[in-house]
XYZ file of C-alpha atoms in Angstrom:
97
model
C 98.560 126.828 128.769
C 99.544 125.879 132.325
C 98.857 122.268 131.358
C 101.520 122.509 128.660
C 104.045 123.955 131.078
C 103.215 121.249 133.630
C 103.633 118.532 130.970
C 106.977 119.862 129.748
C 108.274 120.412 133.281
C 107.300 116.918 134.407
C 109.105 115.316 131.468
C 112.371 117.219 131.734
C 112.626 117.927 135.466
C 115.495 115.429 135.771
C 117.535 117.819 133.603
C 117.032 120.669 136.122
C 116.174 123.268 133.453
C 116.457 126.924 134.342
C 113.377 129.120 134.391
C 114.716 130.776 131.230
C 115.043 127.403 129.447
C 111.519 126.376 130.461
C 110.175 129.682 129.209
C 111.939 129.213 125.851
C 110.562 125.662 125.489
C 107.077 126.743 126.516
C 106.979 129.566 123.965
C 108.217 127.345 121.138
C 104.816 125.611 121.075
C 101.671 126.992 119.515
C 98.230 126.048 120.817
C 96.267 124.157 118.191
C 92.711 122.869 118.543
C 91.477 120.272 116.064
C 87.919 119.256 115.333
C 87.052 115.624 114.760
C 88.405 114.554 111.354
C 90.922 117.407 111.036
C 94.482 116.447 110.188
C 97.408 117.105 112.480
C 99.741 115.680 109.829
C 99.063 114.700 106.220
C 101.006 112.130 104.261
C 103.690 113.887 102.206
C 104.326 116.677 104.747
C 107.304 116.751 107.098
C 106.258 116.102 110.682
C 106.572 118.658 113.436
C 106.660 117.835 117.154
C 103.328 118.085 118.966
C 102.106 117.704 122.527
C 98.592 116.307 122.806
C 97.071 117.473 126.085
C 93.513 116.170 125.626
C 91.707 113.885 123.251
C 92.643 111.050 120.958
C 94.451 110.938 117.614
C 94.949 108.116 115.127
C 97.848 107.645 112.747
C 97.296 105.608 109.620
C 98.615 104.810 106.193
C 97.092 102.968 103.215
C 97.804 99.498 101.896
C 98.213 98.758 98.170
C 94.434 98.512 97.752
C 93.815 101.914 99.356
C 92.483 100.561 102.668
C 93.326 102.448 105.869
C 95.877 100.701 108.077
C 95.929 102.145 111.609
C 99.480 102.382 112.915
C 98.854 104.004 116.299
C 96.388 105.654 118.651
C 97.499 108.548 120.839
C 95.708 109.782 123.939
C 96.732 112.856 125.865
C 98.790 113.919 127.548
C 101.710 112.750 125.382
C 104.076 113.693 122.594
C 102.892 112.992 119.041
C 104.975 113.019 115.852
C 106.074 110.796 112.967
C 109.577 109.873 114.105
C 111.014 108.938 110.709
C 109.663 112.098 109.112
C 110.706 114.383 111.963
C 114.233 113.083 112.532
C 115.116 112.509 108.874
C 113.296 115.636 107.673
C 111.470 113.568 105.062
C 107.831 113.562 103.967
C 105.619 111.479 106.210
C 104.193 108.198 104.983
C 101.341 108.513 107.470
C 98.403 110.713 108.304
C 97.598 111.749 111.877
C 93.979 112.724 112.446
């Protein structure tokens, strides 16, 4: 979990967070390990906010014929979420796997 703390600290250090604030942020995340093909987010669910430390994820939706349309690839370390779903608190139109 030190990697998570390092990631968070490096991205908000310009805000000069207190040790207490960093601790609160750090403990608001839950470690999640996905196997290949497992969903981080399914279409129709409201997105949470995730930090990908290692690996690669793909977000996709479907066209009107049912074909997958890739909308993004994510490689760690970085933040991953469906912005429209997260900020508007609406069901996602995408899958992240």
